[in-house]
């Protein structure tokens, strides 16, 4: 099994289950044209995010790590008319590209992109004492993941679904002495998630057009 086969099967699945979509295609094209890294979730993963949000009837979604807004658009499409998504992004250029893409997708009224390090915008959000989020998608810098879990719990209620991208890292996650801070970040996140009594979670290994990685899923218990 190799990347070529994973990509071919991902294309096969996308051809079956992901309709060609102007706004999403344009989002990837604009992200690429403006030099953003090509690390958005895949189309098949984007659809999974939308379906999960739909399945839990999410009305309020928090995303940590916007990039060009690709996953944002998938998630926001699951929202009802009065639903709301807040997405946190450190890089002002990424946020600007995302806002344009989100606007073109007709979702500007539901989505707010907040610029700043999530380490700062998350405590600000907590200070606003918002209605708890129904779904939280963690996908920013990997060394930040352990802290993002802690902040996410402050913004949750029992039943909140927490999803974290990139928690397997091509399998490197099983290397305890990995010197990659991204691997160490997700290792600590995974350990904390597993040990955290306020959530019940698991990790799904994922292969596809984006390589070999994994998605953590957890539901807040109390
Ligand atoms: N969720 C996006 C991909 C996000 S890529 C998608 O699937 O379409 C990760 C993003 O997190 C990048 O845009 C990066 O600029 C941002 N980021 C990195 N460090 C951050 C931080 N400390 N706070 C907030 N965002 C951060
Ligand atoms: C990286 C980040 C991501 O969010 C992703 O989906 C893939 C790779 C990275 O920083 O390498
Ligand atoms: Mg990711």
mmCIF file of C-alpha atoms in Angstrom, residues 6-127:
data_model
loop_
_atom_site.group_PDB
_atom_site.id
_atom_site.type_symbol
_atom_site.label_atom_id
_atom_site.label_comp_id
_atom_site.label_asym_id
_atom_site.label_seq_id
_atom_site.Cartn_x
_atom_site.Cartn_y
_atom_site.Cartn_z
ATOM 1 C CA UNK A 6 -4.439 5.989 -1.096
ATOM 2 C CA UNK A 7 -4.867 9.001 -3.386
ATOM 3 C CA UNK A 8 -6.564 6.947 -6.093
ATOM 4 C CA UNK A 9 -9.060 5.566 -3.571
ATOM 5 C CA UNK A 10 -9.593 9.025 -2.074
ATOM 6 C CA UNK A 11 -10.408 10.311 -5.577
ATOM 7 C CA UNK A 12 -12.761 7.364 -6.069
ATOM 8 C CA UNK A 13 -14.577 8.165 -2.813
ATOM 9 C CA UNK A 14 -14.694 11.879 -3.596
ATOM 10 C CA UNK A 15 -16.101 11.168 -7.061
ATOM 11 C CA UNK A 16 -18.883 9.165 -5.435
ATOM 12 C CA UNK A 17 -19.673 11.285 -2.397
ATOM 13 C CA UNK A 18 -18.404 14.851 -2.895
ATOM 14 C CA UNK A 19 -20.150 16.819 -5.635
ATOM 15 C CA UNK A 20 -18.051 19.325 -7.578
ATOM 16 C CA UNK A 21 -18.495 22.539 -5.664
ATOM 17 C CA UNK A 22 -17.621 26.002 -6.942
ATOM 18 C CA UNK A 23 -17.061 27.641 -3.565
ATOM 19 C CA UNK A 24 -14.857 24.856 -2.198
ATOM 20 C CA UNK A 25 -12.868 24.482 -5.426
ATOM 21 C CA UNK A 26 -12.394 28.249 -5.549
ATOM 22 C CA UNK A 27 -11.257 28.225 -1.906
ATOM 23 C CA UNK A 28 -8.477 25.736 -2.668
ATOM 24 C CA UNK A 29 -7.520 27.580 -5.873
ATOM 25 C CA UNK A 30 -7.343 30.952 -4.103
ATOM 26 C CA UNK A 31 -5.426 29.434 -1.178
ATOM 27 C CA UNK A 32 -2.888 27.935 -3.537
ATOM 28 C CA UNK A 33 -2.633 31.102 -5.663
ATOM 29 C CA UNK A 34 -1.915 33.204 -2.572
ATOM 30 C CA UNK A 35 0.805 30.827 -1.399
ATOM 31 C CA UNK A 36 -0.940 29.241 1.563
ATOM 32 C CA UNK A 37 0.438 25.804 2.518
ATOM 33 C CA UNK A 38 -1.622 22.958 1.026
ATOM 34 C CA UNK A 39 -2.592 21.422 4.339
ATOM 35 C CA UNK A 40 -6.369 21.839 4.392
ATOM 36 C CA UNK A 41 -8.368 18.713 5.151
ATOM 37 C CA UNK A 42 -9.148 16.598 2.083
ATOM 38 C CA UNK A 43 -12.570 16.794 0.397
ATOM 39 C CA UNK A 44 -13.574 13.459 1.918
ATOM 40 C CA UNK A 45 -12.481 14.608 5.383
ATOM 41 C CA UNK A 46 -14.268 17.926 4.898
ATOM 42 C CA UNK A 47 -17.472 16.093 4.142
ATOM 43 C CA UNK A 48 -16.963 13.947 7.245
ATOM 44 C CA UNK A 49 -16.656 17.106 9.350
ATOM 45 C CA UNK A 50 -19.885 18.450 7.857
ATOM 46 C CA UNK A 51 -21.717 15.168 8.479
ATOM 47 C CA UNK A 52 -20.517 14.973 12.084
ATOM 48 C CA UNK A 53 -21.658 18.544 12.718
ATOM 49 C CA UNK A 54 -25.001 17.738 11.094
ATOM 50 C CA UNK A 55 -25.382 14.487 13.053
ATOM 51 C CA UNK A 56 -25.046 16.260 16.402
ATOM 52 C CA UNK A 57 -27.236 19.174 15.278
ATOM 53 C CA UNK A 58 -24.423 21.657 15.886
ATOM 54 C CA UNK A 59 -25.555 25.257 16.207
ATOM 55 C CA UNK A 60 -22.301 26.695 17.516
ATOM 56 C CA UNK A 61 -18.929 25.578 16.210
ATOM 57 C CA UNK A 62 -15.418 26.645 17.228
ATOM 58 C CA UNK A 63 -12.466 26.042 14.918
ATOM 59 C CA UNK A 64 -8.844 26.546 15.952
ATOM 60 C CA UNK A 65 -6.757 27.017 12.786
ATOM 61 C CA UNK A 66 -8.595 28.557 9.806
ATOM 62 C CA UNK A 67 -5.984 28.612 7.015
ATOM 63 C CA UNK A 68 -7.947 29.541 3.831
ATOM 64 C CA UNK A 69 -11.312 28.558 5.288
ATOM 65 C CA UNK A 70 -11.722 25.203 3.545
ATOM 66 C CA UNK A 71 -12.666 23.161 6.627
ATOM 67 C CA UNK A 72 -14.513 26.240 7.915
ATOM 68 C CA UNK A 73 -16.845 26.215 4.904
ATOM 69 C CA UNK A 74 -17.550 22.493 5.236
ATOM 70 C CA UNK A 75 -18.367 22.872 8.931
ATOM 71 C CA UNK A 76 -20.419 26.056 8.500
ATOM 72 C CA UNK A 77 -22.577 24.363 5.892
ATOM 73 C CA UNK A 78 -23.921 22.073 8.591
ATOM 74 C CA UNK A 79 -25.237 25.033 10.580
ATOM 75 C CA UNK A 80 -28.878 26.117 10.701
ATOM 76 C CA UNK A 81 -29.770 29.652 9.550
ATOM 77 C CA UNK A 82 -29.088 31.112 12.981
ATOM 78 C CA UNK A 83 -25.992 28.971 13.584
ATOM 79 C CA UNK A 84 -22.595 30.431 14.240
ATOM 80 C CA UNK A 85 -18.963 29.446 13.712
ATOM 81 C CA UNK A 86 -15.966 31.183 15.267
ATOM 82 C CA UNK A 87 -12.610 30.339 13.683
ATOM 83 C CA UNK A 88 -9.289 31.346 15.234
ATOM 84 C CA UNK A 89 -6.300 32.126 13.011
ATOM 85 C CA UNK A 90 -2.872 33.479 13.884
ATOM 86 C CA UNK A 91 -1.749 34.591 10.414
ATOM 87 C CA UNK A 92 -3.524 37.787 9.185
ATOM 88 C CA UNK A 93 -2.915 36.835 5.554
ATOM 89 C CA UNK A 94 -4.526 33.436 6.035
ATOM 90 C CA UNK A 95 -7.463 35.104 7.793
ATOM 91 C CA UNK A 96 -7.916 37.570 4.940
ATOM 92 C CA UNK A 97 -7.895 34.817 2.300
ATOM 93 C CA UNK A 98 -10.324 32.832 4.447
ATOM 94 C CA UNK A 99 -12.735 35.743 4.881
ATOM 95 C CA UNK A 100 -12.851 36.242 1.119
ATOM 96 C CA UNK A 101 -13.461 32.529 0.530
ATOM 97 C CA UNK A 102 -16.117 32.348 3.255
ATOM 98 C CA UNK A 103 -17.833 35.414 1.774
ATOM 99 C CA UNK A 104 -17.820 33.897 -1.718
ATOM 100 C CA UNK A 105 -19.366 30.761 -0.216
ATOM 101 C CA UNK A 106 -22.231 32.892 1.128
ATOM 102 C CA UNK A 107 -21.319 32.160 4.755
ATOM 103 C CA UNK A 108 -20.080 35.539 5.967
ATOM 104 C CA UNK A 109 -23.195 35.979 8.114
ATOM 105 C CA UNK A 110 -22.497 32.831 10.120
ATOM 106 C CA UNK A 111 -18.709 32.813 10.355
ATOM 107 C CA UNK A 112 -16.397 35.052 12.337
ATOM 108 C CA UNK A 113 -12.632 34.731 11.793
ATOM 109 C CA UNK A 114 -10.667 36.089 14.757
ATOM 110 C CA UNK A 115 -7.033 36.969 14.183
ATOM 111 C CA UNK A 116 -4.431 36.272 16.842
ATOM 112 C CA UNK A 117 -2.556 33.450 18.520
ATOM 113 C CA UNK A 118 -5.124 31.010 19.830
ATOM 114 C CA UNK A 119 -3.159 31.067 23.089
ATOM 115 C CA UNK A 120 -4.518 34.623 23.406
ATOM 116 C CA UNK A 121 -7.841 34.513 21.566
ATOM 117 C CA UNK A 122 -9.052 31.432 23.489
ATOM 118 C CA UNK A 123 -8.773 33.092 26.932
ATOM 119 C CA UNK A 124 -10.462 36.173 25.434
ATOM 120 C CA UNK A 125 -13.277 33.991 24.190
ATOM 121 C CA UNK A 126 -13.633 32.342 27.615
ATOM 122 C CA UNK A 127 -13.827 35.827 29.208
#
